[in-house]
Coordinates of C-alpha atoms in Angstrom, one line a residue:
Chain A
M1 CA -14.7 6.6 -24.1
A2 CA -16.6 3.0 -24.7
G3 CA -12.9 1.9 -25.5
L4 CA -11.4 2.0 -22.4
R5 CA -9.6 -0.4 -21.0
H6 CA -8.9 -1.5 -17.5
C7 CA -4.5 -2.7 -17.0
P8 CA -5.8 -4.9 -13.9
T9 CA -2.4 -3.8 -11.1
G10 CA -2.4 -7.0 -9.8
V11 CA -2.4 -5.2 -5.9
D12 CA -4.7 -6.9 -3.5
G13 CA -8.1 -4.9 -4.3
L14 CA -7.4 -2.2 -5.7
D15 CA -8.6 -3.9 -9.0
Q16 CA -11.9 -4.6 -7.5
I17 CA -12.6 -1.3 -5.8
T18 CA -12.1 0.0 -9.6
A19 CA -13.7 -1.8 -11.8
G20 CA -11.0 -3.7 -12.8
G21 CA -7.9 -1.9 -12.6
L22 CA -5.9 1.4 -13.7
P23 CA -7.3 2.9 -16.9
A24 CA -4.7 1.0 -19.0
G25 CA -2.5 3.1 -21.4
R26 CA -3.8 6.6 -19.1
T27 CA -1.9 8.5 -16.3
T28 CA -3.7 8.0 -12.8
L29 CA -3.0 10.6 -10.3
L30 CA -2.5 9.6 -7.0
T31 CA -2.1 12.0 -4.6
G32 CA -2.3 12.0 -0.1
G33 CA -0.2 13.8 2.4
A34 CA 3.2 12.4 3.6
G35 CA 3.5 9.1 4.9
C36 CA 0.3 8.1 3.5
G37 CA 2.0 5.6 1.0
K38 CA 1.7 6.6 -2.2
T39 CA 5.7 5.9 -2.8
L40 CA 4.9 1.8 -1.9
L41 CA 1.0 1.9 -3.1
A42 CA 3.3 3.2 -6.4
T43 CA 6.1 1.3 -6.3
E44 CA 3.8 -2.3 -5.8
F45 CA 2.0 -1.3 -9.2
L46 CA 5.7 -1.4 -11.1
V47 CA 6.4 -5.2 -9.3
R48 CA 3.0 -6.3 -10.2
G49 CA 3.4 -5.6 -13.2
A50 CA 6.9 -7.2 -13.3
Q51 CA 5.9 -10.3 -11.7
R52 CA 3.1 -10.1 -14.4
G53 CA 5.4 -9.9 -17.8
E54 CA 4.6 -5.9 -17.3
P55 CA 8.1 -4.0 -17.4
G56 CA 8.1 -1.0 -15.7
V57 CA 9.9 2.4 -15.1
L58 CA 10.1 4.4 -11.7
M59 CA 11.6 8.3 -12.2
A60 CA 11.6 9.0 -8.6
F61 CA 12.6 12.4 -7.5
E62 CA 12.9 11.9 -4.1
E63 CA 14.7 8.4 -2.8
T64 CA 17.6 7.0 -5.1
S65 CA 17.7 3.9 -6.2
E66 CA 19.2 2.4 -3.4
E67 CA 17.3 3.8 -0.7
L68 CA 14.4 2.6 -2.7
A69 CA 15.2 -1.2 -2.7
T70 CA 16.0 -1.1 0.6
N71 CA 12.9 0.4 1.7
V72 CA 10.6 -1.9 -0.4
A73 CA 12.8 -5.0 0.6
A74 CA 10.8 -5.8 3.7
F75 CA 7.7 -6.5 1.6
G76 CA 9.9 -9.4 -0.4
W77 CA 10.4 -7.1 -2.9
D78 CA 13.9 -7.6 -4.2
L79 CA 14.2 -4.2 -7.1
P80 CA 17.9 -4.8 -7.6
A81 CA 16.9 -8.3 -9.0
L82 CA 14.2 -6.5 -10.7
Q83 CA 16.0 -4.6 -12.4
A84 CA 18.7 -6.9 -13.2
E85 CA 16.4 -9.0 -15.4
G86 CA 15.3 -6.3 -17.5
K87 CA 12.1 -5.5 -16.5
L88 CA 12.6 -3.0 -14.0
A89 CA 14.4 0.7 -14.6
V90 CA 15.2 3.1 -11.9
D91 CA 16.0 6.5 -13.1
Y92 CA 16.4 8.6 -9.8
V93 CA 16.2 12.1 -10.6
R94 CA 17.8 14.6 -8.4
V95 CA 16.8 18.3 -8.3
D96 CA 19.0 20.5 -6.5
R97 CA 17.5 24.1 -6.1
E98 CA 20.4 25.9 -5.4
Q99 CA 22.6 24.4 -8.5
I100 CA 20.2 25.4 -10.5
D101 CA 19.7 29.3 -11.7
M102 CA 17.4 30.5 -13.9
T103 CA 18.5 32.6 -17.0
G104 CA 15.2 32.3 -19.4
D105 CA 12.7 30.3 -21.1
F106 CA 13.3 26.4 -20.7
D107 CA 12.0 23.2 -21.1
L108 CA 11.7 19.4 -19.4
E109 CA 13.1 17.5 -22.5
G110 CA 15.6 16.4 -20.3
L111 CA 13.0 14.9 -18.7
F112 CA 11.2 13.2 -21.2
I113 CA 14.4 12.0 -22.6
R114 CA 14.6 10.6 -19.7
L115 CA 11.8 8.8 -19.6
G116 CA 11.8 7.9 -23.2
L117 CA 15.1 6.3 -22.3
A118 CA 14.2 4.1 -19.4
I119 CA 11.0 2.8 -21.3
D120 CA 12.6 1.7 -24.0
E121 CA 15.5 0.2 -22.1
V122 CA 12.8 -2.4 -20.5
G123 CA 9.9 -2.3 -22.8
A124 CA 7.8 -0.9 -20.1
K125 CA 4.5 -0.6 -19.9
R126 CA 3.8 0.9 -16.8
V127 CA 5.6 4.3 -15.9
V128 CA 5.5 6.2 -11.9
I129 CA 6.8 9.3 -11.2
D130 CA 7.3 9.7 -7.4
T131 CA 6.7 13.1 -7.3
L132 CA 6.9 16.0 -9.4
E133 CA 6.0 18.4 -6.8
V134 CA 9.6 18.6 -6.2
L135 CA 10.0 20.1 -9.5
F136 CA 7.6 23.5 -8.6
S137 CA 9.8 23.7 -5.1
A138 CA 12.8 23.7 -7.7
L139 CA 11.7 25.8 -10.7
D140 CA 10.4 28.8 -10.7
D141 CA 8.1 29.0 -13.7
T142 CA 4.7 27.8 -12.7
A143 CA 3.3 28.5 -15.8
R144 CA 6.8 26.6 -18.0
L145 CA 6.2 24.0 -15.3
R146 CA 2.4 24.1 -16.0
S147 CA 2.1 23.7 -19.8
E148 CA 5.4 21.2 -19.2
L149 CA 3.3 18.7 -17.3
R150 CA 0.3 19.0 -19.8
R151 CA 2.4 17.7 -22.3
L152 CA 4.1 14.8 -20.2
F153 CA 0.6 13.7 -19.5
S154 CA -0.6 13.8 -23.3
W155 CA 3.0 12.4 -24.1
L156 CA 2.9 9.6 -21.8
K157 CA -0.8 8.7 -23.2
H158 CA 0.7 9.0 -26.0
K159 CA 3.7 6.6 -25.6
G160 CA 0.6 4.1 -24.3
V161 CA 2.1 3.2 -21.1
T162 CA -0.3 3.1 -17.8
S163 CA 1.4 5.4 -15.6
I164 CA 1.0 6.7 -11.8
V165 CA 1.6 10.0 -10.9
T166 CA 2.1 11.4 -7.1
A167 CA 1.5 14.3 -5.8
E168 CA 0.9 16.0 -2.1
S169 CA -2.3 16.8 -1.5
G170 CA -2.9 20.3 -0.8
D171 CA -5.5 22.2 1.7
G172 CA -8.4 23.4 -1.0
P173 CA -7.5 21.9 -4.2
L174 CA -6.6 18.1 -4.1
T175 CA -3.5 18.2 -4.9
R176 CA -1.2 21.8 -4.1
H177 CA -0.7 22.4 -7.6
G178 CA -3.6 21.3 -9.6
L179 CA -2.1 18.8 -11.3
E180 CA -5.6 17.4 -11.0
E181 CA -6.9 18.9 -13.6
Y182 CA -4.3 17.7 -16.1
V183 CA -5.3 14.2 -15.2
A184 CA -8.4 14.1 -16.5
D185 CA -9.0 9.8 -16.8
C186 CA -8.5 8.8 -12.9
V187 CA -7.5 10.2 -9.7
I188 CA -7.3 8.4 -6.2
S189 CA -6.9 9.6 -2.5
L190 CA -4.6 7.8 -0.1
D191 CA -5.5 8.8 3.5
H192 CA -4.3 8.6 7.3
R193 CA -6.0 9.1 9.7
V194 CA -5.4 8.9 13.5
N195 CA -9.1 8.1 15.5
E196 CA -9.6 7.5 18.9
E197 CA -5.8 6.8 18.4
M198 CA -6.0 4.4 16.3
A199 CA -4.6 4.6 13.1
I200 CA -6.8 4.0 10.0
R201 CA -5.3 4.2 6.3
R202 CA -8.2 5.3 3.6
I203 CA -8.5 4.7 -0.2
R204 CA -10.5 7.2 -2.3
I205 CA -11.5 7.0 -5.9
V206 CA -12.1 10.6 -6.3
K207 CA -12.6 10.1 -10.3
L208 CA -12.5 7.5 -12.7
R209 CA -13.9 7.8 -16.3
G210 CA -15.6 4.6 -17.6
S211 CA -16.3 2.7 -14.4
A212 CA -19.2 2.4 -12.3
H213 CA -16.5 2.5 -9.6
G214 CA -17.4 2.9 -5.9
T215 CA -17.5 6.4 -4.7
N216 CA -17.4 5.1 -0.8
E217 CA -13.8 4.8 0.9
F218 CA -12.3 2.0 1.1
P219 CA -10.0 1.0 4.1
F220 CA -6.5 -0.4 3.4
V221 CA -3.7 -1.8 5.3
I222 CA 0.3 -2.3 4.6
G223 CA 1.1 -5.8 6.0
S224 CA 4.1 -7.1 5.2
A225 CA 3.6 -8.3 1.3
G226 CA 1.9 -4.7 0.7
F227 CA -1.0 -3.2 0.1
S228 CA -4.3 -4.8 0.8
V229 CA -7.7 -3.0 0.1
V230 CA -10.1 -3.8 2.0
P231 CA -13.4 -3.7 -0.2
V232 CA -16.5 -3.4 1.7
T233 CA -19.0 -3.4 -1.1
S234 CA -18.2 -6.2 -3.3
F235 CA -19.1 -9.2 -0.7
G236 CA -20.2 -11.4 -3.0
L237 CA -22.2 -14.1 -2.7
E238 CA -19.8 -17.0 -4.3
H239 CA -18.3 -18.8 -1.5
P240 CA -18.1 -21.8 -2.1
A241 CA -21.1 -24.1 -0.2
S242 CA -19.6 -27.1 0.8
S243 CA -21.4 -29.6 2.6
E244 CA -18.9 -31.3 4.4
L245 CA -19.1 -31.2 8.2
V246 CA -16.6 -30.4 10.2
P247 CA -16.6 -31.6 14.0
T248 CA -17.0 -28.5 17.0
G249 CA -14.5 -30.3 19.2
V250 CA -17.8 -30.7 21.8
P251 CA -19.9 -33.9 21.0
G252 CA -22.9 -32.2 22.7
L253 CA -22.9 -28.8 20.5
D254 CA -22.8 -31.5 17.0
S255 CA -26.1 -33.0 18.4
M256 CA -27.7 -29.6 19.3
L257 CA -26.9 -28.3 15.6
G258 CA -28.6 -31.5 14.3
K259 CA -25.5 -32.9 11.9
A260 CA -21.6 -33.8 12.8
G261 CA -20.8 -30.4 12.8
W262 CA -20.8 -27.6 11.5
Y263 CA -20.2 -26.8 7.7
R264 CA -17.0 -26.5 6.1
G265 CA -15.9 -23.1 5.2
S266 CA -18.5 -21.8 7.3
V267 CA -17.4 -19.1 9.8
T268 CA -18.6 -19.4 13.3
V269 CA -19.3 -16.8 16.6
V270 CA -18.7 -17.9 20.1
S271 CA -19.9 -15.3 22.0
G272 CA -20.3 -14.4 25.8
D273 CA -19.3 -12.7 29.3
S274 CA -16.3 -12.7 30.6
G275 CA -15.4 -16.6 32.1
T276 CA -18.5 -18.2 30.0
G277 CA -15.7 -20.8 28.4
K278 CA -15.8 -19.2 25.1
T279 CA -11.8 -20.2 24.9
T280 CA -12.2 -23.2 25.9
F281 CA -14.9 -24.2 23.1
A282 CA -12.2 -22.6 20.2
A283 CA -9.6 -24.7 21.9
S284 CA -11.7 -28.1 21.8
F285 CA -12.3 -27.1 18.2
A286 CA -8.5 -26.8 17.8
D287 CA -7.8 -29.6 19.2
A288 CA -10.5 -31.6 17.3
A289 CA -9.3 -30.7 14.0
C290 CA -5.4 -31.6 15.1
A291 CA -7.1 -35.0 16.4
R292 CA -8.2 -35.3 12.5
G293 CA -5.0 -34.6 11.7
Q294 CA -5.7 -31.3 9.9
K295 CA -4.2 -28.0 10.4
C296 CA -4.8 -25.3 12.8
L297 CA -4.2 -21.8 13.2
Y298 CA -5.2 -19.8 16.5
L299 CA -4.4 -16.3 16.8
A300 CA -4.5 -15.8 20.2
F301 CA -5.0 -12.3 21.3
E302 CA -5.2 -12.4 25.3
E303 CA -2.6 -15.2 26.3
S304 CA 0.2 -16.7 25.2
S305 CA 0.9 -19.8 23.6
R306 CA 1.8 -21.1 26.3
Q307 CA -0.6 -20.0 29.0
L308 CA -3.6 -21.2 26.6
A309 CA -1.9 -24.4 26.4
R310 CA -1.9 -24.9 30.0
N311 CA -4.6 -23.5 31.3
M312 CA -7.0 -26.2 28.7
A313 CA -4.7 -29.0 29.6
S314 CA -7.1 -28.3 32.7
V315 CA -9.8 -29.2 31.0
G316 CA -8.7 -32.4 29.1
L317 CA -7.2 -30.5 25.9
R318 CA -3.8 -31.5 25.2
L319 CA -3.1 -28.8 22.8
D320 CA 0.9 -29.0 23.9
R321 CA 1.2 -32.3 21.7
W322 CA 0.0 -30.4 18.1
I323 CA 2.2 -27.8 18.7
E324 CA 5.0 -30.1 19.2
A325 CA 3.2 -32.3 15.8
G326 CA 3.6 -29.3 13.7
L327 CA -0.5 -29.5 13.5
L328 CA -1.0 -26.3 15.8
Q329 CA 0.5 -22.7 14.6
V330 CA -0.4 -20.7 17.8
Q331 CA 0.1 -17.3 17.1
A332 CA 0.2 -15.3 20.1
S333 CA 0.1 -11.1 20.1
R334 CA -1.7 -8.1 21.6
P335 CA -3.8 -5.5 19.4
T336 CA -2.2 -2.6 20.5
E337 CA -3.6 0.2 18.9
I338 CA -1.0 1.1 16.6
G339 CA -0.8 -2.4 15.5
L340 CA -4.3 -3.0 14.8
E341 CA -4.2 -3.1 10.9
R342 CA -1.4 -5.3 11.1
H343 CA -2.8 -8.0 13.1
L344 CA -5.5 -8.7 11.1
T345 CA -3.3 -8.1 7.6
T346 CA -1.3 -11.2 10.1
V347 CA -4.3 -14.1 9.4
Y348 CA -4.1 -13.5 5.7
E349 CA 0.0 -13.9 5.3
Q350 CA -0.3 -17.1 8.2
V351 CA -3.3 -18.5 6.4
E352 CA -1.0 -18.0 3.1
A353 CA 1.8 -19.7 4.6
H354 CA 0.5 -22.4 6.6
H355 CA -2.7 -23.5 4.4
P356 CA -4.8 -24.3 7.3
D357 CA -7.7 -26.2 7.4
V358 CA -9.5 -24.5 10.5
V359 CA -8.5 -21.1 12.0
V360 CA -9.2 -19.3 15.6
L361 CA -9.2 -15.6 16.2
D362 CA -9.8 -15.6 20.1
P363 CA -11.1 -12.8 20.5
I364 CA -12.3 -10.6 18.4
T365 CA -13.2 -8.1 20.9
D366 CA -10.6 -6.9 21.1
F367 CA -10.3 -4.9 18.0
T368 CA -13.8 -3.7 17.7
A369 CA -13.7 -2.1 21.3
L370 CA -10.7 -0.3 20.4
G371 CA -12.7 2.6 18.2
G372 CA -12.6 3.0 14.7
G373 CA -15.4 0.6 14.4
V374 CA -16.2 0.9 10.8
A375 CA -13.0 -0.2 9.3
I376 CA -12.0 -2.4 11.7
K377 CA -14.9 -3.9 11.3
A378 CA -14.6 -3.8 7.6
L379 CA -10.7 -5.6 8.1
L380 CA -13.1 -8.4 10.0
M381 CA -15.6 -8.7 7.4
R382 CA -12.9 -8.9 4.6
I383 CA -10.6 -11.7 6.4
V384 CA -13.5 -13.4 7.1
D385 CA -14.8 -13.3 3.3
Y386 CA -11.3 -14.3 2.5
L387 CA -11.6 -17.7 4.7
K388 CA -14.8 -18.8 3.7
N389 CA -13.6 -18.3 -0.2
R390 CA -10.7 -20.7 1.1
Q391 CA -12.9 -23.2 2.3
V392 CA -11.2 -22.8 6.2
T393 CA -13.6 -23.2 8.7
A394 CA -13.0 -20.9 11.4
V395 CA -14.3 -19.5 15.1
L396 CA -14.5 -16.6 16.1
T397 CA -14.7 -15.5 20.1
S398 CA -16.2 -12.5 21.1
L399 CA -16.9 -10.6 24.6
A400 CA -21.1 -10.1 24.2
R401 CA -21.8 -7.3 24.6
S402 CA -25.2 -5.0 25.9
D403 CA -25.8 -3.0 22.7
G404 CA -25.0 -5.9 20.1
S405 CA -22.5 -5.0 18.3
D406 CA -20.6 -8.2 18.3
T407 CA -23.9 -9.7 15.9
S408 CA -23.0 -6.3 14.0
M409 CA -21.4 -8.4 11.3
S410 CA -24.0 -10.8 11.4
S411 CA -24.7 -10.8 7.2
L412 CA -21.3 -13.1 6.7
I413 CA -21.3 -14.7 10.4
D414 CA -22.9 -18.7 9.7
N415 CA -23.2 -19.9 13.2
F416 CA -24.0 -17.9 16.7
V417 CA -23.5 -19.6 19.6
Q418 CA -24.3 -17.5 22.4
L419 CA -22.5 -18.7 26.4
R420 CA -24.4 -17.3 29.1
A421 CA -23.5 -18.0 32.7
L422 CA -26.6 -17.7 35.1
E423 CA -26.5 -17.9 38.8
H424 CA -28.9 -20.2 41.0
S425 CA -29.2 -21.5 44.0
A426 CA -26.0 -19.6 45.2
Q427 CA -24.1 -21.2 42.2
R428 CA -22.7 -19.6 38.9
H429 CA -24.2 -22.1 35.7
R430 CA -23.0 -22.1 32.6
S431 CA -25.4 -22.2 29.9
L432 CA -25.2 -22.0 25.8
Y433 CA -28.1 -21.9 22.9
I434 CA -27.8 -21.6 19.6
Q435 CA -28.7 -18.4 18.1
K436 CA -27.8 -19.2 14.6
A437 CA -27.1 -21.4 12.2
R438 CA -27.2 -21.7 8.5
G439 CA -28.6 -24.2 6.7
M440 CA -29.4 -26.6 10.4
A441 CA -32.3 -27.5 11.6
H442 CA -30.3 -26.9 15.0
S443 CA -31.4 -26.9 18.7
Q444 CA -33.6 -24.0 19.9
H445 CA -32.8 -25.2 23.4
V446 CA -31.0 -23.5 26.2
R447 CA -28.1 -26.1 27.6
R448 CA -26.2 -26.0 30.5
F449 CA -22.9 -26.7 29.8
E450 CA -19.2 -27.6 32.3
L451 CA -15.7 -27.6 32.0
T452 CA -14.6 -30.7 33.3
D453 CA -11.2 -32.6 33.1
Q454 CA -12.3 -34.4 29.6
G455 CA -13.3 -31.0 27.6
I456 CA -17.1 -29.2 27.8
E457 CA -20.1 -31.5 28.8
I458 CA -23.4 -30.3 27.3
L459 CA -26.1 -30.9 30.3
E460 CA -29.9 -31.6 29.4
P461 CA -32.3 -28.2 28.6
V462 CA -32.2 -25.7 31.0
Q463 CA -36.0 -25.8 31.7
V464 CA -36.9 -22.8 32.3
A465 CA -34.8 -19.9 30.7
T466 CA -33.8 -16.6 31.8
A467 CA -32.6 -13.7 30.3
Chain B
M1 CA 41.5 21.6 -7.2
S2 CA 40.0 24.3 -7.1
S3 CA 41.2 27.4 -8.3
P4 CA 39.9 30.8 -7.5
P5 CA 37.6 32.8 -10.3
T6 CA 40.3 35.4 -11.4
E7 CA 40.6 36.8 -15.1
G8 CA 44.1 35.0 -14.9
G9 CA 44.9 32.0 -18.1
E10 CA 42.4 29.1 -16.3
T11 CA 40.4 27.7 -18.9
W12 CA 36.4 28.0 -18.7
E13 CA 34.9 24.4 -19.9
L14 CA 31.7 25.0 -20.7
R15 CA 28.5 22.5 -21.6
L16 CA 25.5 23.1 -23.2
Y17 CA 22.6 20.7 -23.0
V18 CA 20.4 20.6 -25.8
A19 CA 17.4 18.6 -27.4
G20 CA 17.3 19.2 -31.1
E21 CA 18.2 22.4 -33.2
T22 CA 14.5 24.4 -31.2
P23 CA 14.7 28.1 -31.5
R24 CA 15.5 28.0 -28.2
S25 CA 18.6 26.3 -27.9
V26 CA 19.7 28.3 -30.7
A27 CA 19.0 31.3 -29.2
A28 CA 20.9 30.1 -25.8
L29 CA 23.9 29.0 -27.9
A30 CA 24.1 32.3 -29.7
N31 CA 23.9 34.3 -26.1
L32 CA 26.2 32.2 -24.9
R33 CA 28.9 32.8 -27.2
R34 CA 27.8 36.8 -27.2
I35 CA 29.2 36.4 -23.0
C36 CA 32.0 34.3 -23.4
E37 CA 32.8 36.3 -26.1
E38 CA 32.5 39.7 -23.6
R39 CA 33.7 38.3 -20.4
L40 CA 36.6 34.8 -20.8
A41 CA 37.4 35.6 -24.9
G42 CA 40.5 33.6 -25.7
Q43 CA 39.7 31.2 -22.7
Y44 CA 36.8 29.3 -22.6
S45 CA 35.4 26.1 -24.7
I46 CA 31.8 25.8 -25.4
E47 CA 30.8 22.3 -26.4
V48 CA 26.8 21.4 -27.0
I49 CA 25.8 18.2 -26.2
D50 CA 22.1 17.1 -28.2
L51 CA 20.5 14.4 -25.8
L52 CA 18.1 13.4 -29.1
E53 CA 21.9 12.2 -29.9
R54 CA 23.2 10.6 -26.7
P55 CA 20.1 10.4 -24.6
Q56 CA 22.5 8.6 -21.5
L57 CA 23.8 12.1 -20.2
A58 CA 20.9 13.6 -19.6
R59 CA 21.0 10.7 -16.7
G60 CA 24.2 10.5 -15.9
E61 CA 24.8 14.0 -15.7
Q62 CA 21.3 14.8 -14.0
I63 CA 19.8 16.7 -16.6
V64 CA 15.9 17.5 -16.5
A65 CA 15.7 21.1 -18.1
I66 CA 16.7 22.3 -21.7
P67 CA 18.8 24.0 -22.2
T68 CA 21.0 23.4 -19.4
L69 CA 24.8 25.0 -19.5
E70 CA 27.0 23.7 -17.3
R71 CA 30.3 25.0 -16.0
R72 CA 32.4 21.8 -15.8
L73 CA 35.7 24.0 -15.1
P74 CA 36.2 25.9 -12.7
E75 CA 34.8 23.7 -10.7
P76 CA 32.5 23.5 -8.2
V77 CA 30.6 22.6 -11.2
R78 CA 28.2 24.7 -11.6
K79 CA 24.3 24.0 -13.7
I80 CA 22.1 27.2 -14.7
I81 CA 19.2 26.6 -17.1
G82 CA 16.9 28.6 -19.7
D83 CA 17.7 30.3 -22.7
L84 CA 20.9 31.9 -21.0
S85 CA 18.9 35.5 -22.4
N86 CA 19.2 37.2 -19.2
T87 CA 22.4 38.4 -19.1
E88 CA 22.6 39.1 -15.8
R89 CA 20.9 35.7 -14.6
V90 CA 23.8 34.2 -16.2
L91 CA 26.8 36.0 -14.8
I92 CA 25.3 35.5 -11.6
G93 CA 24.8 31.4 -12.3
L94 CA 28.6 31.2 -13.4
D95 CA 30.0 33.4 -10.7
L96 CA 31.1 35.4 -13.0
R97 CA 30.3 39.2 -11.3
P98 CA 28.6 41.1 -14.0
E99 CA 30.5 44.8 -14.7
R100 CA 29.8 47.8 -13.4

């Protein structure tokens, strides 16, 4: 099978986890339970194909052309337009059990003819059949169906189209009717689990001939622009390494770093207990960026935009003027349990929409605290990876945890600033130290700081550091 | 327009969808002719549609399996699939009561 080519799907992340895409000219079986996103992924495969000059055919058994168009319009996919442009053909196959009486031997030539017609109409390179299961419930002769489906798969191969066939997953075997037996080249399984009250979607490459695919499950999200797979294993070390410096917004912190700030495209976590001033550090960074005329995206998960502006005004940070000037984009939202994944994709989408120079996520802890740690961490890592590739400088705040879990994505974090509150002589003192700053000869001192009406002021080194 | 399935002078309009001249389609047509001659002599018409020549009709008429027999008249429209070798199933499918 040395000559097996890949068909880059254009679906975000899918090509990475399949080492280049689906097997070109072959059929991929896409399985999963109801509501897993099979139809959506299959449809996106066609939409991305149409966008890159590979027309497609959608043979739909469960939804009419109109229903499909409505369902995916929210992702910005205009199926009727693609159809009008000759980039997509949709054939809704209505199989009505009550209308059909079996009177003897049959074949599925009608289906083949329809598929062939649609393929010829648009010069299709991609085909989706969603979902074949319907035939099993409508037609009694399972043995005949199986032999016809076997013929269908080899016919598709002969046609040279890259296709996706969807099927319901069964209890024991992969699919309810064992379709995986006939599709030898690629099997992908989707899963939608609720874990600790949080919904997590996963994609798994069950089989992919001629390819060193990862065997892991990968989290995926359905964002407002479609599918997005999070390939945790593919973190390259290929991020651009800029030597340009971006001021932290706190002069004292800049000098602790030993330079005029941290590197552009770096990711910094500011960690500390409640009330140690994490948001103030993040806001100072945002304020300084806007003062330089740069654009900042601030994702606030605990405060509204107005609360943030009001609270920061008390330490001399006038964020409202940057909001008015259009330099500061504050997106306030609560990471409710069910919408977790969507919040994270928001980052992605907002960055694409606004092209910010700097991004603040305040705080990321709300996500990781909600359970489902691995998947959420993977999503955060994906975001961080993405920001780095875009050379966006980011500050993430994190509530310090006694188990050190806030440092668990440490490998992707360039700079780690720890904030502490120390009680001393009946007073609470804030202090900070730099746990890590990649590529910088940073200070090892623990320094006290104060929140003044002029912003954060870093004081002289604390002589005796207490744990 | 709904006429009860009587033995009166109504016309049965039947359509047989095939794909080329295969043994199965030949058998289906032979079975259909036999049944019609036995039960509907003089009051039926059979139109054979070869979908290889008119593929658009497969889509328009929602044909999946071949052969498909469509009872266009009397209404309601009914479809039955297969080579029509099971006469009893054909009679039930066409709503022609089997002979006692």
